[in-house]
PDB file of N, CA and C in Angstrom:
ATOM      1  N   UNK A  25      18.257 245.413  25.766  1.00 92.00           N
ATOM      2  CA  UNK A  25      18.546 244.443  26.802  1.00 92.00           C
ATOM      3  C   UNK A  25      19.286 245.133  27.941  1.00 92.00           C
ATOM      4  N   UNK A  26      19.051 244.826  28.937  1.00 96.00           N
ATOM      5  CA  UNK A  26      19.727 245.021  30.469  1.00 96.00           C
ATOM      6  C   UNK A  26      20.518 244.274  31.014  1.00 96.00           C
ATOM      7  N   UNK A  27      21.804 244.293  31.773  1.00 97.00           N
ATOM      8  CA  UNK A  27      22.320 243.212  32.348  1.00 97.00           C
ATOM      9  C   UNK A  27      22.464 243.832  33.982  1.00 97.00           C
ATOM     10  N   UNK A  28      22.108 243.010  34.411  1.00 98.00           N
ATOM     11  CA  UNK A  28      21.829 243.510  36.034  1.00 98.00           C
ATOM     12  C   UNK A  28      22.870 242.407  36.860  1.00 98.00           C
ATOM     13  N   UNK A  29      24.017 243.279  37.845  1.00 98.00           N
ATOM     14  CA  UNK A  29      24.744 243.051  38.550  1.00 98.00           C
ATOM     15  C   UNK A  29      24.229 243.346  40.140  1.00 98.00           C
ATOM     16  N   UNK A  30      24.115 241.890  40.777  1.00 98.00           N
ATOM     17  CA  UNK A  30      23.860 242.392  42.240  1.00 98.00           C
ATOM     18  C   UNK A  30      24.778 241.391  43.094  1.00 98.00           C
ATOM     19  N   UNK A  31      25.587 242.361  44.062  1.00 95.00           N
ATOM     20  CA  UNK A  31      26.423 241.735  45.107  1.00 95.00           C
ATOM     21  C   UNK A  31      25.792 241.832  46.065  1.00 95.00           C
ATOM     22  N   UNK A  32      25.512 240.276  46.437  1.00 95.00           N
ATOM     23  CA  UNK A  32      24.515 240.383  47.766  1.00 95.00           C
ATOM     24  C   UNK A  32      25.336 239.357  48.910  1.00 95.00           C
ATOM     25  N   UNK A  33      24.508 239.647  49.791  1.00 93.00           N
ATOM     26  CA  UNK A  33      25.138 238.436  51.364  1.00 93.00           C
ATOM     27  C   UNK A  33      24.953 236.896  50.710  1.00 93.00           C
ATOM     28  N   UNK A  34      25.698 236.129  50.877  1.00 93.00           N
ATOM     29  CA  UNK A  34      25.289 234.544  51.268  1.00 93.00           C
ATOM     30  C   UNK A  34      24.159 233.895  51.901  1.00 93.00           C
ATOM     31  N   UNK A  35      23.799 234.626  52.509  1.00 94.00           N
ATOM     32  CA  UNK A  35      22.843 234.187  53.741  1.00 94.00           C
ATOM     33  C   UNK A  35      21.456 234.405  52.825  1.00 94.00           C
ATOM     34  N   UNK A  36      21.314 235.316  51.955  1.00 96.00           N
ATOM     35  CA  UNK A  36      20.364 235.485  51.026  1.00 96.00           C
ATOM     36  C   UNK A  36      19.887 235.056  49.683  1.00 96.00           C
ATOM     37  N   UNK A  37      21.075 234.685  49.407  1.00 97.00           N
ATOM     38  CA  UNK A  37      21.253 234.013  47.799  1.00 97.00           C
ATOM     39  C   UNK A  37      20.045 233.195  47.228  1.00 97.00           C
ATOM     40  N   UNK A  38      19.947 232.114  48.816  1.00 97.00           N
ATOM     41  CA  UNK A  38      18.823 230.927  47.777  1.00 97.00           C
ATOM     42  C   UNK A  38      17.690 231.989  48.068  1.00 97.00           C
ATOM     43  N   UNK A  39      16.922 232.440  48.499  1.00 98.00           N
ATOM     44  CA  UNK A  39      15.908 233.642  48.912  1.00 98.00           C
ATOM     45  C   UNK A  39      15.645 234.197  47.461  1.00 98.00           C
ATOM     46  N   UNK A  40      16.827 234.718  46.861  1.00 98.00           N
ATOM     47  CA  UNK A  40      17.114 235.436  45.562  1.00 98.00           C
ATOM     48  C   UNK A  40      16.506 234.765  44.178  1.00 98.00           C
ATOM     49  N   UNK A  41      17.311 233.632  44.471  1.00 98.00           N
ATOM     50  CA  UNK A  41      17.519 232.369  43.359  1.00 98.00           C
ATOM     51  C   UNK A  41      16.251 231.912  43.621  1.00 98.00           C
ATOM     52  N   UNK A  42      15.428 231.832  44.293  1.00 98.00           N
ATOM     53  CA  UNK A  42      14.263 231.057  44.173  1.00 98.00           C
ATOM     54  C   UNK A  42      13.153 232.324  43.231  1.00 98.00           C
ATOM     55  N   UNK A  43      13.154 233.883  44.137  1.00 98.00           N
ATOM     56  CA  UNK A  43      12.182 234.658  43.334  1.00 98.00           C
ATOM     57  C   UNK A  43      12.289 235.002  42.207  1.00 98.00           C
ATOM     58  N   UNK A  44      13.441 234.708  41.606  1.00 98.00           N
ATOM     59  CA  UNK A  44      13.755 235.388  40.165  1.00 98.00           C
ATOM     60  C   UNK A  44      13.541 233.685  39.299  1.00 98.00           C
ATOM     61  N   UNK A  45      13.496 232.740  39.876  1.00 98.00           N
ATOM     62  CA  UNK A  45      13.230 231.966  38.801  1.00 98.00           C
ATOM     63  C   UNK A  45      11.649 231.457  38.958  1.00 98.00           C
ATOM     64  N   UNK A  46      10.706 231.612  40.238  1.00 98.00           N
ATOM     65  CA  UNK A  46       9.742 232.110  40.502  1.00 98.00           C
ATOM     66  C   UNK A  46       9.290 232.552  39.538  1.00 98.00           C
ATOM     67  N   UNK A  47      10.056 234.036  38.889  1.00 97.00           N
ATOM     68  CA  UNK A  47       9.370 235.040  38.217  1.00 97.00           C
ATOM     69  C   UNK A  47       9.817 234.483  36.427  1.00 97.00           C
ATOM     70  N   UNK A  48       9.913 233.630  36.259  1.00 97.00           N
ATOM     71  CA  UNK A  48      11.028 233.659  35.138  1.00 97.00           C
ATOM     72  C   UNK A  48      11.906 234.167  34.520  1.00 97.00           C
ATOM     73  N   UNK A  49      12.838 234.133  35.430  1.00 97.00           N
ATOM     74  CA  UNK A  49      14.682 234.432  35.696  1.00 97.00           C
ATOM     75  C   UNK A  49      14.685 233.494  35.795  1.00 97.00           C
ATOM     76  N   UNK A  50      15.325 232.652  34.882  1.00 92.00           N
ATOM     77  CA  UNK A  50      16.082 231.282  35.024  1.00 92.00           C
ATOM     78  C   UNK A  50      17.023 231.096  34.852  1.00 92.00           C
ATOM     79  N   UNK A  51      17.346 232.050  33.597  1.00 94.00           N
ATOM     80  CA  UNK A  51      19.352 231.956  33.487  1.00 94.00           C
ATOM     81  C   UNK A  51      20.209 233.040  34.345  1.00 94.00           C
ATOM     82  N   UNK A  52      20.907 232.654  34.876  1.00 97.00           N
ATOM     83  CA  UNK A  52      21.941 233.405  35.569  1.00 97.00           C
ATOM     84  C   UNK A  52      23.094 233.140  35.896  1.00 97.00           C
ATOM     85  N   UNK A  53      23.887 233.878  36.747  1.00 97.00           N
ATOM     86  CA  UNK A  53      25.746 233.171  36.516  1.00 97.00           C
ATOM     87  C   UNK A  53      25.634 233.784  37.935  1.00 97.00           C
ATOM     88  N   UNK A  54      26.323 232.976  38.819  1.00 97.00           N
ATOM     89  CA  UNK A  54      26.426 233.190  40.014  1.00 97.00           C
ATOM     90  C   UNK A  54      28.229 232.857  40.422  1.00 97.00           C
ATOM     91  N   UNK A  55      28.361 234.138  41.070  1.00 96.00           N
ATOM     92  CA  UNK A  55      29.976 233.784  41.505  1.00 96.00           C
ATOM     93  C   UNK A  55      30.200 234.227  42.986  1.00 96.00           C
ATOM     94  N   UNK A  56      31.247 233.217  43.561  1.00 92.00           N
ATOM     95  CA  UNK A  56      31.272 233.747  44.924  1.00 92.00           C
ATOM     96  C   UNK A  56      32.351 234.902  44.873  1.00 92.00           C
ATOM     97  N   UNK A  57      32.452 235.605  45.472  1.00 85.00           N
ATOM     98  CA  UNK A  57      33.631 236.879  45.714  1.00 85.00           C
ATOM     99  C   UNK A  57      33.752 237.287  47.027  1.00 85.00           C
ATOM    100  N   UNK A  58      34.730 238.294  47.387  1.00 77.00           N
ATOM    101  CA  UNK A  58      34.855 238.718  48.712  1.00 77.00           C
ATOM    102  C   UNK A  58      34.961 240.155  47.884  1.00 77.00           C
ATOM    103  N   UNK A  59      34.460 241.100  49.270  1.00 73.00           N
ATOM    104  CA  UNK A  59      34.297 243.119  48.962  1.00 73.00           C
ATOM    105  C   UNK A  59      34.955 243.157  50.026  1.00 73.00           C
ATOM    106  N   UNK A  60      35.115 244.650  49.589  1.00 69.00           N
ATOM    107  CA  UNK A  60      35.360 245.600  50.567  1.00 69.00           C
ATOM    108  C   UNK A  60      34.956 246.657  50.426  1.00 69.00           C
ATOM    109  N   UNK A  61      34.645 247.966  51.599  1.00 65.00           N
ATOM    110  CA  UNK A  61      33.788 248.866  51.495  1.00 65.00           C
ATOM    111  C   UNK A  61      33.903 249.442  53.187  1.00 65.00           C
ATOM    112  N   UNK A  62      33.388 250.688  53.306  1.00 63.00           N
ATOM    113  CA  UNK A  62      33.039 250.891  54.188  1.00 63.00           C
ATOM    114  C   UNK A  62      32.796 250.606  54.751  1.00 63.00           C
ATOM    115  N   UNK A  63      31.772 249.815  55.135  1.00 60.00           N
ATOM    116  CA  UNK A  63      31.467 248.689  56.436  1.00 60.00           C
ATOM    117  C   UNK A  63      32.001 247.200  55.955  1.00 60.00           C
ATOM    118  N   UNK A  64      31.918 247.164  57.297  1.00 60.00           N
ATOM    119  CA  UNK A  64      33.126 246.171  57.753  1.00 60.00           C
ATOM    120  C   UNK A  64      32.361 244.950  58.581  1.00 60.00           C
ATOM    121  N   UNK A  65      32.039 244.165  57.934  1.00 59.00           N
ATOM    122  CA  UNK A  65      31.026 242.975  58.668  1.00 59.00           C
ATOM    123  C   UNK A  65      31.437 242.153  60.010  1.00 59.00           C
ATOM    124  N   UNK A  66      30.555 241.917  60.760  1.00 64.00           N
ATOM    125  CA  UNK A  66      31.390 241.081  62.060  1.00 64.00           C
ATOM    126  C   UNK A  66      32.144 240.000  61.497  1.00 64.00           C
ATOM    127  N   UNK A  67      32.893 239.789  61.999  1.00 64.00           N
ATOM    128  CA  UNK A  67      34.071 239.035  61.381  1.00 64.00           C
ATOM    129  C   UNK A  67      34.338 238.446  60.438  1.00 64.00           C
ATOM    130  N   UNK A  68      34.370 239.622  59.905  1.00 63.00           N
ATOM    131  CA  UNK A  68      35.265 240.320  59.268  1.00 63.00           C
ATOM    132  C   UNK A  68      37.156 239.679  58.854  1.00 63.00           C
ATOM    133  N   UNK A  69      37.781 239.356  58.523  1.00 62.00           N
ATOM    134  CA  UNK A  69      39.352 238.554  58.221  1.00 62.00           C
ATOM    135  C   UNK A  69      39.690 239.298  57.278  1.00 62.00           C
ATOM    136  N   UNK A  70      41.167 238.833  57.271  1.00 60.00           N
ATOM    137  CA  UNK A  70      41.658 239.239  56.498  1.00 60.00           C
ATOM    138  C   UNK A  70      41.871 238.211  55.577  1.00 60.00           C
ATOM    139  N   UNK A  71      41.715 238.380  54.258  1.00 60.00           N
ATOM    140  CA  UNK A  71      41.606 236.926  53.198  1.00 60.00           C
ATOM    141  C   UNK A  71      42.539 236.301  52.581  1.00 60.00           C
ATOM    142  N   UNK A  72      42.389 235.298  52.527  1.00 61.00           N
ATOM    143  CA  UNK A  72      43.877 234.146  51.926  1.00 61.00           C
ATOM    144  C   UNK A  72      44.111 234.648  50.693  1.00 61.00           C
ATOM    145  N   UNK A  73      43.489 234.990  50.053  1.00 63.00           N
ATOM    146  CA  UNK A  73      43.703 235.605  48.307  1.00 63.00           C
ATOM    147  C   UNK A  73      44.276 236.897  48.442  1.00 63.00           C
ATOM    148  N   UNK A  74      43.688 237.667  49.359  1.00 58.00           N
ATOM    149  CA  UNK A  74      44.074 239.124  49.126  1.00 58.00           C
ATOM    150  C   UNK A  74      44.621 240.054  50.424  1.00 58.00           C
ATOM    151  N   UNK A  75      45.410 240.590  50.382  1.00 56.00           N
ATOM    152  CA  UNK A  75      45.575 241.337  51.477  1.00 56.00           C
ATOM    153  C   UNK A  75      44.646 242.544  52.168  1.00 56.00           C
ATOM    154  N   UNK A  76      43.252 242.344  52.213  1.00 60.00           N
ATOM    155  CA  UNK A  76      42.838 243.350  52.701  1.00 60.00           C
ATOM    156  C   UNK A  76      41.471 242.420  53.427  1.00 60.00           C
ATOM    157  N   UNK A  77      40.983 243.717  54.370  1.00 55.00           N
ATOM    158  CA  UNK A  77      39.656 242.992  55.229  1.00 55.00           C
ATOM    159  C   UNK A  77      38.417 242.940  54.370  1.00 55.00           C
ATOM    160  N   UNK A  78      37.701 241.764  54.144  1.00 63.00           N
ATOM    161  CA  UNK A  78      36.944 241.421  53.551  1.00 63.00           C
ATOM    162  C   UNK A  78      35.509 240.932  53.879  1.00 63.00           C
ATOM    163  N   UNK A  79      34.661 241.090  53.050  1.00 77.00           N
ATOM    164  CA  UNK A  79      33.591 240.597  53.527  1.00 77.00           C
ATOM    165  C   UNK A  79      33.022 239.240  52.454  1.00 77.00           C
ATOM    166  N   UNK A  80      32.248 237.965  52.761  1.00 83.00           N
ATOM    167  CA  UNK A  80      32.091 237.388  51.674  1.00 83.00           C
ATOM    168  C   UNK A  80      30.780 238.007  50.522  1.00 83.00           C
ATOM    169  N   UNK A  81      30.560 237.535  49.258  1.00 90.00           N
ATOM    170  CA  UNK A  81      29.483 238.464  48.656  1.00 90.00           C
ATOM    171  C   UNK A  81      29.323 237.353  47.824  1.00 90.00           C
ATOM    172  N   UNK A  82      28.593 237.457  46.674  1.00 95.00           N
ATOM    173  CA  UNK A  82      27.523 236.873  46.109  1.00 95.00           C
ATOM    174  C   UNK A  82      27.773 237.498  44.908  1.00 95.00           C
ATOM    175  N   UNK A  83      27.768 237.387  43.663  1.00 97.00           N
ATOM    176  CA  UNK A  83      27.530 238.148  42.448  1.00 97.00           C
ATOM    177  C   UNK A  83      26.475 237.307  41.851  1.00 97.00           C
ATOM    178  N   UNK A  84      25.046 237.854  41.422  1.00 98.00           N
ATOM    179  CA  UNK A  84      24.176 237.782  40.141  1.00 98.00           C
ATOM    180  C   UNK A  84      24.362 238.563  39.129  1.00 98.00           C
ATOM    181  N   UNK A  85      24.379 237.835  37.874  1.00 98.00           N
ATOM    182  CA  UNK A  85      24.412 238.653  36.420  1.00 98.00           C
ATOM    183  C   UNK A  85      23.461 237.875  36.477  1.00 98.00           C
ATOM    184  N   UNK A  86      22.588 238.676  35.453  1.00 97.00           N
ATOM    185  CA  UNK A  86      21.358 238.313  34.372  1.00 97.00           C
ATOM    186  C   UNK A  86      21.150 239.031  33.723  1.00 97.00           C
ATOM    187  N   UNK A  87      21.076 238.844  32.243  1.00 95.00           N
ATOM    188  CA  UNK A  87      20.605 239.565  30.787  1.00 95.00           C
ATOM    189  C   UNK A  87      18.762 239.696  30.991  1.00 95.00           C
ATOM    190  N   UNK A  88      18.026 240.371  30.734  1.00 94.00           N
ATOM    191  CA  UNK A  88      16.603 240.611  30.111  1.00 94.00           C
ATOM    192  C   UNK A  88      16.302 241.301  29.548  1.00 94.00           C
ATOM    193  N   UNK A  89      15.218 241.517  28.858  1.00 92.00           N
ATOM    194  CA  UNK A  89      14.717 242.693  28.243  1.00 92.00           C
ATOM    195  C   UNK A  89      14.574 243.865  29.333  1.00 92.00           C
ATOM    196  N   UNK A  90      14.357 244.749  28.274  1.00 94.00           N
ATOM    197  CA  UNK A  90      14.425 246.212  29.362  1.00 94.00           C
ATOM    198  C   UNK A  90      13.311 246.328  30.051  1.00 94.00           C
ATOM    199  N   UNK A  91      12.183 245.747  29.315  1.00 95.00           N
ATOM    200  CA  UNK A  91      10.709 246.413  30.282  1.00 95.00           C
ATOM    201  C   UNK A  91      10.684 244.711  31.569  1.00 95.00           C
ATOM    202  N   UNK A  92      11.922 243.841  31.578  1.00 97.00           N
ATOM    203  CA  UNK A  92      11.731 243.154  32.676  1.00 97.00           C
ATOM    204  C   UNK A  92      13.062 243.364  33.808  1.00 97.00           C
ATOM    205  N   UNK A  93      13.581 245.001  33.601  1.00 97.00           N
ATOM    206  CA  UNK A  93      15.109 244.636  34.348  1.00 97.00           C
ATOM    207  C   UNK A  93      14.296 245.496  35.770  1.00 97.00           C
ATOM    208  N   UNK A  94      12.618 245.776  36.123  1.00 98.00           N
ATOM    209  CA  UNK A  94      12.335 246.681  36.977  1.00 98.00           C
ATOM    210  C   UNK A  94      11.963 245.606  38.004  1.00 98.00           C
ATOM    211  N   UNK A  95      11.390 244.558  37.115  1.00 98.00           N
ATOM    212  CA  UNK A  95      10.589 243.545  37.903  1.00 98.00           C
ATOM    213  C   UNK A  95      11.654 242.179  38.843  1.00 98.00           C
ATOM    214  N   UNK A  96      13.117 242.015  38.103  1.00 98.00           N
ATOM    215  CA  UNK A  96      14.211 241.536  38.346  1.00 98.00           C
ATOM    216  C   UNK A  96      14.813 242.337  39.523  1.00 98.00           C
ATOM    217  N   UNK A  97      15.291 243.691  39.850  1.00 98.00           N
ATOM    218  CA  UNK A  97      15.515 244.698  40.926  1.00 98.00           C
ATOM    219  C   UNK A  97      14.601 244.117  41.901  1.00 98.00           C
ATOM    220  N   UNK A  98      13.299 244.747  41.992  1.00 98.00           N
ATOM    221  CA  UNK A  98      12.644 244.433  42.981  1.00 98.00           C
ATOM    222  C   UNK A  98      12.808 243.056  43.598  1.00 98.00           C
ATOM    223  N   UNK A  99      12.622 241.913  42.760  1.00 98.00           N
ATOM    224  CA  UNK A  99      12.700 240.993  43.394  1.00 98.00           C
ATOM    225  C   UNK A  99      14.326 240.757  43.890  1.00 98.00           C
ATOM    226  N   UNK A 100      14.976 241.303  43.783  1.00 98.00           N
ATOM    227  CA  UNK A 100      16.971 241.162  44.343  1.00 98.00           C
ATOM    228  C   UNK A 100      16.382 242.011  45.569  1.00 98.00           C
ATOM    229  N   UNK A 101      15.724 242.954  45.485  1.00 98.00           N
ATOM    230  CA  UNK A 101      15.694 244.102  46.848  1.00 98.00           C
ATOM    231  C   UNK A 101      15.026 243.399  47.798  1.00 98.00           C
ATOM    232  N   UNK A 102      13.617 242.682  47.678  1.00 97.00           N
ATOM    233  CA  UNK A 102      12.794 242.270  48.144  1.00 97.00           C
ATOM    234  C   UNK A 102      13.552 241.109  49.092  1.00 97.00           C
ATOM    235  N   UNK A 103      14.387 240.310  48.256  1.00 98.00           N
ATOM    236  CA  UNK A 103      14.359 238.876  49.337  1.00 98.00           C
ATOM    237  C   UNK A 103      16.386 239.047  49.767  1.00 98.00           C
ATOM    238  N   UNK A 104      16.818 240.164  49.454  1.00 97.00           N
ATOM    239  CA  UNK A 104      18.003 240.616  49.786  1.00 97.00           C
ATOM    240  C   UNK A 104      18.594 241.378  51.160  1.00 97.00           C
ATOM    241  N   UNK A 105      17.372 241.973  51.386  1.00 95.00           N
ATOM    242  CA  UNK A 105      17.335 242.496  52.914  1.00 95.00           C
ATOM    243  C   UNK A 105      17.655 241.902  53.693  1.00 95.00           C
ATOM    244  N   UNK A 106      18.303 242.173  54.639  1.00 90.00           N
ATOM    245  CA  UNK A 106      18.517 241.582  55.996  1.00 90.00           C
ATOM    246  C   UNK A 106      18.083 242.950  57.382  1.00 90.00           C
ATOM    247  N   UNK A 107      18.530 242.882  58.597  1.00 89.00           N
ATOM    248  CA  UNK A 107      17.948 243.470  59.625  1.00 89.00           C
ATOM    249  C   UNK A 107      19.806 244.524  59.825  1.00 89.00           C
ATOM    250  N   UNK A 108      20.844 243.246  59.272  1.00 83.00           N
ATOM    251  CA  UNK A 108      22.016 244.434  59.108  1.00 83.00           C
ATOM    252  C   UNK A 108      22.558 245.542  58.113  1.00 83.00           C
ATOM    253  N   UNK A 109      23.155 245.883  58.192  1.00 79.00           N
ATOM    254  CA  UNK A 109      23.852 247.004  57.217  1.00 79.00           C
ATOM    255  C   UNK A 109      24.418 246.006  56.244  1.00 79.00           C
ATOM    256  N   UNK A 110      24.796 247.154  55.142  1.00 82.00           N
ATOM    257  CA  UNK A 110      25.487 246.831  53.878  1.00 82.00           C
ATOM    258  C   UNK A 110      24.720 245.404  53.428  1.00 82.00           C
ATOM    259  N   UNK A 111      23.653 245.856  52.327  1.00 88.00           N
ATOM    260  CA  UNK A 111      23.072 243.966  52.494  1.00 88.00           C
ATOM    261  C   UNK A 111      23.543 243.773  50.640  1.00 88.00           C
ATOM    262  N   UNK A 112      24.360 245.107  50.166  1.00 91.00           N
ATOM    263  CA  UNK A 112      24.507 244.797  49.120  1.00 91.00           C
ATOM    264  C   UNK A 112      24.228 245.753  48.001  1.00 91.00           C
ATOM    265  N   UNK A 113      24.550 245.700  46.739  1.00 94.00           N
ATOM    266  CA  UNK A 113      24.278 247.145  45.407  1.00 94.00           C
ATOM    267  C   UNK A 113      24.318 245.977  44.482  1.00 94.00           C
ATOM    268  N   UNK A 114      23.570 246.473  43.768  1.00 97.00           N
ATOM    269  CA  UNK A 114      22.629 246.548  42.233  1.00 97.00           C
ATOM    270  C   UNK A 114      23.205 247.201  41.195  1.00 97.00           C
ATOM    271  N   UNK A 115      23.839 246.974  40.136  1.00 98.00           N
ATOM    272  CA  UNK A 115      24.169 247.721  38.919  1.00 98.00           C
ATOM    273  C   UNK A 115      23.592 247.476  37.686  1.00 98.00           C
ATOM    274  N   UNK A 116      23.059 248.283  36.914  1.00 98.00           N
ATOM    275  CA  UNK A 116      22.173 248.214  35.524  1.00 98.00           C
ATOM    276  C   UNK A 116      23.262 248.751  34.567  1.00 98.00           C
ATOM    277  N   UNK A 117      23.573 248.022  33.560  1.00 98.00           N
ATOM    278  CA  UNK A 117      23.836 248.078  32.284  1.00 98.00           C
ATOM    279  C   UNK A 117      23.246 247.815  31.032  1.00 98.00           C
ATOM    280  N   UNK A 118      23.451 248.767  29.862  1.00 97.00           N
ATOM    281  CA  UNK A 118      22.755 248.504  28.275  1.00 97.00           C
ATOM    282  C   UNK A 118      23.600 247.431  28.022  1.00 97.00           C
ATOM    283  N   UNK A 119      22.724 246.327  27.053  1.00 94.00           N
ATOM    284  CA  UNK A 119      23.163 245.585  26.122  1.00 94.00           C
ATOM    285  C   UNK A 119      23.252 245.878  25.090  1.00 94.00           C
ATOM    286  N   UNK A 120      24.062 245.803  24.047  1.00 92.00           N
ATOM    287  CA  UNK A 120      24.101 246.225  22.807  1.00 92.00           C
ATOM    288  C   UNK A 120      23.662 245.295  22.127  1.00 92.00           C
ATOM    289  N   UNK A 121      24.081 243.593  22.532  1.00 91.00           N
ATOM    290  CA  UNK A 121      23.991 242.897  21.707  1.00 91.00           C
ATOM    291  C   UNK A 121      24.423 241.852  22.279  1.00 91.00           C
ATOM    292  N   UNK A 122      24.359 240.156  21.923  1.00 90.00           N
ATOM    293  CA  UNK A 122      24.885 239.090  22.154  1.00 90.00           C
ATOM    294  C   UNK A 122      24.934 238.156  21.545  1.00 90.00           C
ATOM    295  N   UNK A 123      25.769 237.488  21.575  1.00 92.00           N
ATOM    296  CA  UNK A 123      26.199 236.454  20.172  1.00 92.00           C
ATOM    297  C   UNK A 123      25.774 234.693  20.931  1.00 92.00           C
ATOM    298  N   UNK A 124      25.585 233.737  20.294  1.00 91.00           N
ATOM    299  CA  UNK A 124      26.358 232.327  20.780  1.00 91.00           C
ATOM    300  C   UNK A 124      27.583 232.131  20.252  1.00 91.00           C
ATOM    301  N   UNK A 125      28.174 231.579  20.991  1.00 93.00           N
ATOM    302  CA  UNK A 125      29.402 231.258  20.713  1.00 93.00           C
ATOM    303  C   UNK A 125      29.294 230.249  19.200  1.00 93.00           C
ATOM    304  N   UNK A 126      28.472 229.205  19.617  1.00 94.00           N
ATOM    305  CA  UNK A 126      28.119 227.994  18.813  1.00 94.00           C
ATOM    306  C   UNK A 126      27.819 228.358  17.153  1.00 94.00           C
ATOM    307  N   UNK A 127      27.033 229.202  16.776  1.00 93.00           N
ATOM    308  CA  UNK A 127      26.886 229.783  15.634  1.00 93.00           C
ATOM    309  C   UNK A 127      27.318 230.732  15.325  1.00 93.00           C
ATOM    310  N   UNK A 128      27.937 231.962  15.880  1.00 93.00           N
ATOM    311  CA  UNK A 128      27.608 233.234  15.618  1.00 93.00           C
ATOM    312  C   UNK A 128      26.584 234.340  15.860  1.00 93.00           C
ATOM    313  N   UNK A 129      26.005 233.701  15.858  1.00 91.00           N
ATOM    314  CA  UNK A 129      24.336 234.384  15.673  1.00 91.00           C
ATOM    315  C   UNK A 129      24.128 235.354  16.707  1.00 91.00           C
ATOM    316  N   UNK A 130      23.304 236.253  15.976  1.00 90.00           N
ATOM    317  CA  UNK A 130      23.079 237.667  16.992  1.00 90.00           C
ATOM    318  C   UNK A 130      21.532 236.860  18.122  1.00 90.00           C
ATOM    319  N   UNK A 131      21.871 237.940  19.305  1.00 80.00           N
ATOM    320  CA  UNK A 131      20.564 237.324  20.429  1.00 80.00           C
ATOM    321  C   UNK A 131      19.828 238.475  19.739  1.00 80.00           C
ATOM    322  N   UNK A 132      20.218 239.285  19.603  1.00 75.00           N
ATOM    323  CA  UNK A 132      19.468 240.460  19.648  1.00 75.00           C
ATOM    324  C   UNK A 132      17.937 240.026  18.721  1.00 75.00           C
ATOM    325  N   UNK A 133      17.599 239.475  17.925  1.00 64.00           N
ATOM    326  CA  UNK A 133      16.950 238.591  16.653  1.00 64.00           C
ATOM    327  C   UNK A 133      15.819 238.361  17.224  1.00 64.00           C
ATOM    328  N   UNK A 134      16.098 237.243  18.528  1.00 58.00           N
ATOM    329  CA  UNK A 134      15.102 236.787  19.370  1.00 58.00           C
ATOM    330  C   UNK A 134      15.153 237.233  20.572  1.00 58.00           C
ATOM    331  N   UNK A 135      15.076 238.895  20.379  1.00 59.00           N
ATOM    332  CA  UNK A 135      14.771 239.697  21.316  1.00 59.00           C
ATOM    333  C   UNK A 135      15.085 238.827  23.189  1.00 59.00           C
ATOM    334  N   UNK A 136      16.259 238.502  23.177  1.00 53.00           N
ATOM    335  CA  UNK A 136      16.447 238.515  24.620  1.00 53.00           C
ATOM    336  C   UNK A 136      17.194 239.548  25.245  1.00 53.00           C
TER     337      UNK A 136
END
């Protein structure tokens, strides 16, 4: 299993959220956050939570199998673009394993 992290713009999200469940990506966890980084977006603030200049961002997690974490990327790259800089990064991680809370029970079983 794969778990794929992408911090993307706002402005793109439903774009995102529509191709991955399009594709069947349906479960996902979406959180709002603020970055920082090298570039520095037009306005740009400084944020009520934190003392530093920020930009707003987007977090997708989603778990899949491995031979579907190529087809999940593309579609984050595809409808993630914009015409400005910094539109966002992608991180791939192994799953070892996943439980429900509710039983115990391993995911790994029914191969998700």
């Amino acid at each position: 299993m794969k778990e794929i992290k992408a911090f993307v713009k706002p402005i793109r999200i439903q774009k995102i959220i529509e191709g991955l469940t399009d594709n069947g990506f349906e479960s996902m966890t979406l959180s709002n956050g603020e970055g920082t980084g090298a570039f520095k977006a037009k306005g740009a603030r400084p944020s009520l939570d934190f003392r530093i200049t920020d930009s707003p961002v987007i977090k997708i997690e989603l778990v899949c199998q491995n031979e579907e974490a190529q087809k999940a990327i593309e579609i984050i790259l595809a409808n993630g673009k914009t015409e400005e800089p910094a539109d966002g990064i992608i991180y791939i991680s192994n799953i070892e394993d996943a439980f429900q809370i509710k039983t115990g029970d391993s995911l790994k079983r029914f191969n998700l």
